[in-house]
Coordinates of C-alpha atoms and ligand atoms in Angstrom, one line a residue:
X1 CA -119.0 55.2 19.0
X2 CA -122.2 53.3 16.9
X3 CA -122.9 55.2 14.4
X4 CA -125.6 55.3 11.4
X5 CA -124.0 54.3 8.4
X6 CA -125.7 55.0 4.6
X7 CA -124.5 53.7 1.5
X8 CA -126.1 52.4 -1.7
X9 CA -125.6 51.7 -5.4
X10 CA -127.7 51.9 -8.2
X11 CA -129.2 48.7 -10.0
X12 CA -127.8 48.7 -13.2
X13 CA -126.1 45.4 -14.0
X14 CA -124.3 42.8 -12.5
X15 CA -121.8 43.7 -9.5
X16 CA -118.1 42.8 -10.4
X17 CA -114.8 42.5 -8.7
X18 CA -114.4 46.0 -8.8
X19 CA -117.9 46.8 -6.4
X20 CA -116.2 43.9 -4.7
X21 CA -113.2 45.4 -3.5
X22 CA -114.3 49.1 -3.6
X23 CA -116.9 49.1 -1.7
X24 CA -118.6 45.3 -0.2
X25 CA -115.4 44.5 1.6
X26 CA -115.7 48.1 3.1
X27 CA -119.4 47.5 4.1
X28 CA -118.3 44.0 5.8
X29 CA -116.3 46.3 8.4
X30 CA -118.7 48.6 8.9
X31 CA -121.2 46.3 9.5
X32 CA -119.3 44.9 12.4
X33 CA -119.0 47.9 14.3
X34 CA -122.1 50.6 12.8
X35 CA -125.2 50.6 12.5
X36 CA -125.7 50.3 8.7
X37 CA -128.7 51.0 6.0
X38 CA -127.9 49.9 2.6
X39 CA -130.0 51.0 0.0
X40 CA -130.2 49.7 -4.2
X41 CA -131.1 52.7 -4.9
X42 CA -133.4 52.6 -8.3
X43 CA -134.6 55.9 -8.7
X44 CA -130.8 57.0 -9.1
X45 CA -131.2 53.6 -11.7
X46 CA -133.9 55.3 -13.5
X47 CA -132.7 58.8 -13.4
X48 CA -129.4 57.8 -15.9
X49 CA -130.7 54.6 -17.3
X50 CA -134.5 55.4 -18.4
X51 CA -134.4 53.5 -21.6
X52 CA -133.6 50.6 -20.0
X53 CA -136.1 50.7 -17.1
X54 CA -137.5 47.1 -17.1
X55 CA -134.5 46.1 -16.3
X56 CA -134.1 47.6 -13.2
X57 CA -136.8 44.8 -11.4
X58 CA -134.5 42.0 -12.3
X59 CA -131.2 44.1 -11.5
X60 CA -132.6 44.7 -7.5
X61 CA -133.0 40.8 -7.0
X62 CA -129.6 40.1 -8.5
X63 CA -128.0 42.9 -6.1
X64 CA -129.8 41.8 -3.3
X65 CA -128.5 38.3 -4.0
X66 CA -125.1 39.3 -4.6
X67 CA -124.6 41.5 -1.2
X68 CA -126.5 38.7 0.8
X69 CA -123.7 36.5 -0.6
X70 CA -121.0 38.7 0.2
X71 CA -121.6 38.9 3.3
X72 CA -124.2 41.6 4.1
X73 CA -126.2 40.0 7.1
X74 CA -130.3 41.5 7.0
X75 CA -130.6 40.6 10.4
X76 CA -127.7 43.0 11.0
X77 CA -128.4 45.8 8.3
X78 CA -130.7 47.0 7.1
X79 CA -131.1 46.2 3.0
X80 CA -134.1 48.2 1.5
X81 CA -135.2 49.4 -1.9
X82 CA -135.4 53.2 -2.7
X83 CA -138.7 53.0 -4.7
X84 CA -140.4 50.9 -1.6
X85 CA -139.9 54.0 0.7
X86 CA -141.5 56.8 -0.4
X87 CA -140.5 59.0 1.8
X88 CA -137.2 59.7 0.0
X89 CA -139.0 61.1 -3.0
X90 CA -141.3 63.3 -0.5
X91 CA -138.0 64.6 1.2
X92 CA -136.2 65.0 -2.3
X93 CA -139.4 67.3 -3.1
X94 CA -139.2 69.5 0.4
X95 CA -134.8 69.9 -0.4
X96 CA -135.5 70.6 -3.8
X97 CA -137.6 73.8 -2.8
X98 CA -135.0 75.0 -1.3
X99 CA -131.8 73.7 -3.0
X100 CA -130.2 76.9 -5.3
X101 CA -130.2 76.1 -8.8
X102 CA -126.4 77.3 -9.0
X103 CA -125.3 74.7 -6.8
X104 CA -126.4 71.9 -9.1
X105 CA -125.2 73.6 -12.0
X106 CA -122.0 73.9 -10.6
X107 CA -121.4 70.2 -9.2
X108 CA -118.2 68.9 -10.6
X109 CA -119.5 65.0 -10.9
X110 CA -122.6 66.6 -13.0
X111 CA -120.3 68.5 -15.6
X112 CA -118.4 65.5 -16.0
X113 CA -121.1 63.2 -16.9
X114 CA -122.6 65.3 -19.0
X115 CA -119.1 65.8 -20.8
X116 CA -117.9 62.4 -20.8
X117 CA -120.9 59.7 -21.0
X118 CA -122.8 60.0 -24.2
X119 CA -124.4 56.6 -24.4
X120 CA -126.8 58.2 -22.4
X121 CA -129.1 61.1 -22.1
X122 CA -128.5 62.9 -19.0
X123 CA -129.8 65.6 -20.1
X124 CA -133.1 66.0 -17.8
X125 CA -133.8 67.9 -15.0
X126 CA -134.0 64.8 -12.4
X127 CA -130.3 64.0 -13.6
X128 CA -129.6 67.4 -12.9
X129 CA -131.3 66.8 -9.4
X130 CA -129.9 63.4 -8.4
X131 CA -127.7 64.6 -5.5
X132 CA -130.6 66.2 -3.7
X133 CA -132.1 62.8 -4.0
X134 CA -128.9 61.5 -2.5
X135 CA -129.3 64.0 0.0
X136 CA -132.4 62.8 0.7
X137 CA -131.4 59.2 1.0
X138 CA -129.2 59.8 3.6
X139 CA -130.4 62.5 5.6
X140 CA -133.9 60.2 6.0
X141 CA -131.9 58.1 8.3
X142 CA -130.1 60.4 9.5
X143 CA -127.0 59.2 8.6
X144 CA -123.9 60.5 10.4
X145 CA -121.4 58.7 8.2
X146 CA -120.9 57.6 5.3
X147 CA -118.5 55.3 3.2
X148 CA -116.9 57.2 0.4
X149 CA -114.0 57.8 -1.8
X150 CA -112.0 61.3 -2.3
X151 CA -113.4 61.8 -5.5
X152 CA -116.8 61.7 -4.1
X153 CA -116.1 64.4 -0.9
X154 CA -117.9 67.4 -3.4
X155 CA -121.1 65.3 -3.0
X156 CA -121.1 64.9 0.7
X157 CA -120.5 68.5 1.2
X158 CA -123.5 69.3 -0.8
X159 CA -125.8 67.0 1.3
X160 CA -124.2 68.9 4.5
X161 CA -125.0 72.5 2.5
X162 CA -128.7 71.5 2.1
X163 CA -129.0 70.2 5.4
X164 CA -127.5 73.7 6.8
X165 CA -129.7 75.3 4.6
X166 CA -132.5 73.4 5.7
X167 CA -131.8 73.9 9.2
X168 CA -131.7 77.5 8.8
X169 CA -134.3 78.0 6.8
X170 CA -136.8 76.3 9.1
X171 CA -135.0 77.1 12.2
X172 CA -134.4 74.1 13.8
X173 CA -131.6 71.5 13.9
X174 CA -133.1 68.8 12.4
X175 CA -130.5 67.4 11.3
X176 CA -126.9 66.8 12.1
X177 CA -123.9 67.0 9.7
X178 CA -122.9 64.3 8.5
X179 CA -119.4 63.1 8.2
X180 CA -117.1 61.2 5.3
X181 CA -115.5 57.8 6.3
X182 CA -112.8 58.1 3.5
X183 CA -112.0 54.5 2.1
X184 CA -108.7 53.9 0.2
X185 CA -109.5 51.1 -1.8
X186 CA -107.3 49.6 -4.2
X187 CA -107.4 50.6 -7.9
X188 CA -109.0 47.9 -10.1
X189 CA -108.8 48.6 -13.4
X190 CA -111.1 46.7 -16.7
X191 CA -109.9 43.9 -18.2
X192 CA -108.7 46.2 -20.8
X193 CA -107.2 48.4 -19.0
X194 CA -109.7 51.1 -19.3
X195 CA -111.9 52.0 -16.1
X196 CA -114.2 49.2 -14.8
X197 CA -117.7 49.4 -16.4
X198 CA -120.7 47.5 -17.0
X199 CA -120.3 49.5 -20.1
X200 CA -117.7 48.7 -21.5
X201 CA -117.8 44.8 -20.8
X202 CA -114.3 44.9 -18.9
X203 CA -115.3 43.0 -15.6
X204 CA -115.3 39.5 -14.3
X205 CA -118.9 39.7 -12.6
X206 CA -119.3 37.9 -9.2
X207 CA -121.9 35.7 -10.1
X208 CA -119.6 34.2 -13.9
X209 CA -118.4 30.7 -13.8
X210 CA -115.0 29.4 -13.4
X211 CA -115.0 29.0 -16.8
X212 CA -115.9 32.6 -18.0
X213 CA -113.5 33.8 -15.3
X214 CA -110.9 31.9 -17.5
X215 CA -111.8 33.2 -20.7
X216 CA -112.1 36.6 -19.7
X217 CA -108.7 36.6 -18.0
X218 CA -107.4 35.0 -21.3
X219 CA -107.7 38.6 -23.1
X220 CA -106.5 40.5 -19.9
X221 CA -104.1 43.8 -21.5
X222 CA -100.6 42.7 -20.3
X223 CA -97.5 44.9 -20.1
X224 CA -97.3 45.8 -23.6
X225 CA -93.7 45.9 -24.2
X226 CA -93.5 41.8 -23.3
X227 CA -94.1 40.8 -26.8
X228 CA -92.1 36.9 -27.5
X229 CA -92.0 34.4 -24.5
X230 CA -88.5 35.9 -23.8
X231 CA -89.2 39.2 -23.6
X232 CA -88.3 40.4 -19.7
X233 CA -91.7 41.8 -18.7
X234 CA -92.5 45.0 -16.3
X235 CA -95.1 43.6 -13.4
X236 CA -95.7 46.9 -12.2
X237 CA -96.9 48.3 -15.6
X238 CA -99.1 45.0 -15.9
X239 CA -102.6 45.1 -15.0
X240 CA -102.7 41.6 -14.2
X241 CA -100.2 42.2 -11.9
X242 CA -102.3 44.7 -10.0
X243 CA -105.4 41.7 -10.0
X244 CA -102.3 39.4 -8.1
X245 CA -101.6 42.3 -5.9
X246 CA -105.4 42.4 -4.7
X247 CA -106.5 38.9 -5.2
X248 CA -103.3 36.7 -4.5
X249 CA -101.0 39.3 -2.6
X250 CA -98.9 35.9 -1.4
X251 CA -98.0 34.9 -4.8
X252 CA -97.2 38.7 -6.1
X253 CA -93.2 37.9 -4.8
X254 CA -93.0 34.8 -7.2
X255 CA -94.9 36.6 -10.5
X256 CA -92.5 39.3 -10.2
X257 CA -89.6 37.1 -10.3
X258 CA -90.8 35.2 -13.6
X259 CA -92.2 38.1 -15.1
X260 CA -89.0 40.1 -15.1
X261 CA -87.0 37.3 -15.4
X262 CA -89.4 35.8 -18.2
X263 CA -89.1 32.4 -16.6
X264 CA -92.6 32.1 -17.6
X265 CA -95.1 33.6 -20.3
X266 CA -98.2 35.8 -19.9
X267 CA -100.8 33.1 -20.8
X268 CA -99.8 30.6 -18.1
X269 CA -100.0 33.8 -15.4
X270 CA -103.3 34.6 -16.5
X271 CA -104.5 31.6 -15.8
X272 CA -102.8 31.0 -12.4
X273 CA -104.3 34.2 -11.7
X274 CA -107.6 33.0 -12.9
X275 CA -107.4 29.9 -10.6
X276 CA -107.2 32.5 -7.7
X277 CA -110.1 34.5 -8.6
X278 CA -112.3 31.4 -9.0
X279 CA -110.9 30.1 -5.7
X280 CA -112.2 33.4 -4.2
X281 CA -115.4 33.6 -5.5
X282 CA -116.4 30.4 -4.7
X283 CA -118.4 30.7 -1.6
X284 CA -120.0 34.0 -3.0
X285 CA -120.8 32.1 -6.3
X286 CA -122.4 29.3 -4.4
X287 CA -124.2 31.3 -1.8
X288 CA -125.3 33.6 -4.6
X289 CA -126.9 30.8 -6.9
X290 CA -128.6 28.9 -3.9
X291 CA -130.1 32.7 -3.2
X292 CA -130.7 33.1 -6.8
X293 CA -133.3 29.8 -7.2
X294 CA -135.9 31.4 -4.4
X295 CA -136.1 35.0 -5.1
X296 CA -139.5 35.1 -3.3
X297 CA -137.3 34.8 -0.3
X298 CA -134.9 37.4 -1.7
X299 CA -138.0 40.0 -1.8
X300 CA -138.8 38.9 1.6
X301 CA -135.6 39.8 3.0
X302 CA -136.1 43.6 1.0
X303 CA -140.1 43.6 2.6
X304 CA -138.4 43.5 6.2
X305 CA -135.7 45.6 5.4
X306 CA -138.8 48.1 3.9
X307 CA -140.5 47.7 6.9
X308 CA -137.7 48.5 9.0
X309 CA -136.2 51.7 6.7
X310 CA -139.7 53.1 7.0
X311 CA -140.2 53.3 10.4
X312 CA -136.9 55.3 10.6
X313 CA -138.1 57.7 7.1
X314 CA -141.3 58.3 8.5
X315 CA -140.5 59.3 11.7
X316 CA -137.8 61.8 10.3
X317 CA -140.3 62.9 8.1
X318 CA -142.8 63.5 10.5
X319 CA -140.5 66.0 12.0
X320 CA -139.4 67.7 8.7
X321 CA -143.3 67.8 8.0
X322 CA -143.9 69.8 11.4
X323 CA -141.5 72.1 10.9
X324 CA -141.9 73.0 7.0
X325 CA -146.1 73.5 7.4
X326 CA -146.5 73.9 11.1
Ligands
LIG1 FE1 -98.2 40.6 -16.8 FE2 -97.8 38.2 -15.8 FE3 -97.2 38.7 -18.4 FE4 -95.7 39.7 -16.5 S1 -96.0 37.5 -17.0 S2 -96.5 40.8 -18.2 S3 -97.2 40.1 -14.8 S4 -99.3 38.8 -17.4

């Protein structure tokens, strides 16, 4: 059965082979079959990344660019940005009356962040808030999937408790529940080994040339008990190894045989594997700069897709509306 697919990501940097894998790829399906709404969601932007705001103009138009090079077809989904519907924020405003403090206090993704990230200040009530505006964002549509990973189920079920509470409350089924597609994607780490992050400077971007693609896979963490040419290397404790396994799956039989056989040395595999992920980005890096050189046509393509998100927000919020005031 069609169904109405959400999913979004915040503007923050360039997209890299990790949004690639983990989540574009995944949209390409869904495309096929759903109905989908993608959103570049900036208020979620703004909410972590406040200090950095003007960025956040430049950072739509590159995303834009780089999904519309990936493959996601406008004319099939619909590509909008959060700030040019208002209605989210009006809907964030009518769950957040009703949303119990506890419930965001106790959200595991929340407690983390605040743990773990302290490059920046998440210390603010809209961070605090963020997935009631996630609630929002998908519950405007009236989204009855969405694309996610395990890690992320704690979220979903929170949209699905407001939207309970929200039926009850106002005694009317409004809206739906809404269900997780689970994705298993496969695990990408940095270039370092650490997780993937803008942050940290550990990605090959979609949009870098052949020649940064080389020199960042020159400094690739390899197993780190090969040491001299003749050392017999471990493939599956290499990370470069897990890039063949997701970029060059075909040639993963031969790297295993001259890794652990040391036939031949980490440098020259890097740069095989390097000449496989230039190969692959070739189409998206060409698209993506011939995008790139008319962005008026880039914000044309995110006026229609506001035109078209709207008319969906505003007619769910029309019957939120009636039955919060009457
Ligand atoms: Fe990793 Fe390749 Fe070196 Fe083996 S040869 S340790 S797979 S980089």
């Amino acid at each position: 059965m069609k169904k109405t697919v959400f999913s979004a990501m915040r503007p923050t940097g360039k997209l890299h082979l990790g949004h690639l894998v983990g989540a574009l790829h995944n949209w390409l399906l869904l495309q096929k079959e759903h109905k989908c709404i993608f959103g570049i969601v900036d208020w979620h932007a703004l909410m972590g990344e406040y200090e950095q705001s003007l960025e956040i103009k430049d950072n739509v138009i590159e995303m834009a660019a780089d999904w519309i090079a990936c493959g996601i077809d406008p004319e099939k989904s619909i590509i909008f940005v959060q700030s040019q519907v208002p209605e989210h924020l009006e809907l964030q405003m009518m769950f957040s009356c009703i949303t119990p403090l506890g419930w965001l206090e106790r959200n595991p993704t929340y407690k983390e962040q605040l743990r773990e990230i302290k490059t920046r200040d998440l210390q603010t009530y809209g961070f605090l808030g963020y997935p009631v505006l996630q609630a929002a964002d998908i519950l405007l549509y009236k989204a009855n999937a969405v694309p996610i990973g395990e890690d992320q189920l704690p979220h979903l079920e929170l949209t699905r408790e407001i939207s309970r509470r929200f039926n009850h409350i106002f005694k009317k089924e409004i809206f739906e529940d809404c269900e997780a597609i689970l994705t298993e994607t496969p695990r990408l780490l940095g270039l370092d080994g650490r997780k993937m992050s803008k942050s940290y400077n550990n990605a090959i971007n979609l949009s870098d040339t052949p020649e940064q693609i080389a020199s960042k896979s020159k400094v690739m963490i390899t197993d780190t008990k090969r040491i001299k040419l003749t050392d017999k290397g471990h493939p599956e404790e290499c990370n470069v190894y897990s890039y063949y396994n997701v970029f060059a799956p075909q040639q993963t039989k031969d790297v295993y045989q001259w890794c652990s056989k040391a036939e031949k040395g980490c440098s020259d595999c890097k740069k095989i594997l390097s000449q496989e992920i230039t190969e692959q980005l070739k189409e998206i890096r060409e698209k993506r700069a011939k995008l790139i050189e008319d962005k008026n046509k880039i914000r044309d393509i995110l006026e229609a897709g506001k035109q078209k998100a709207r008319q969906i927000a505003q007619k769910t919020l029309e019957e939120v509306r009636g039955v919060v005031f009457g």
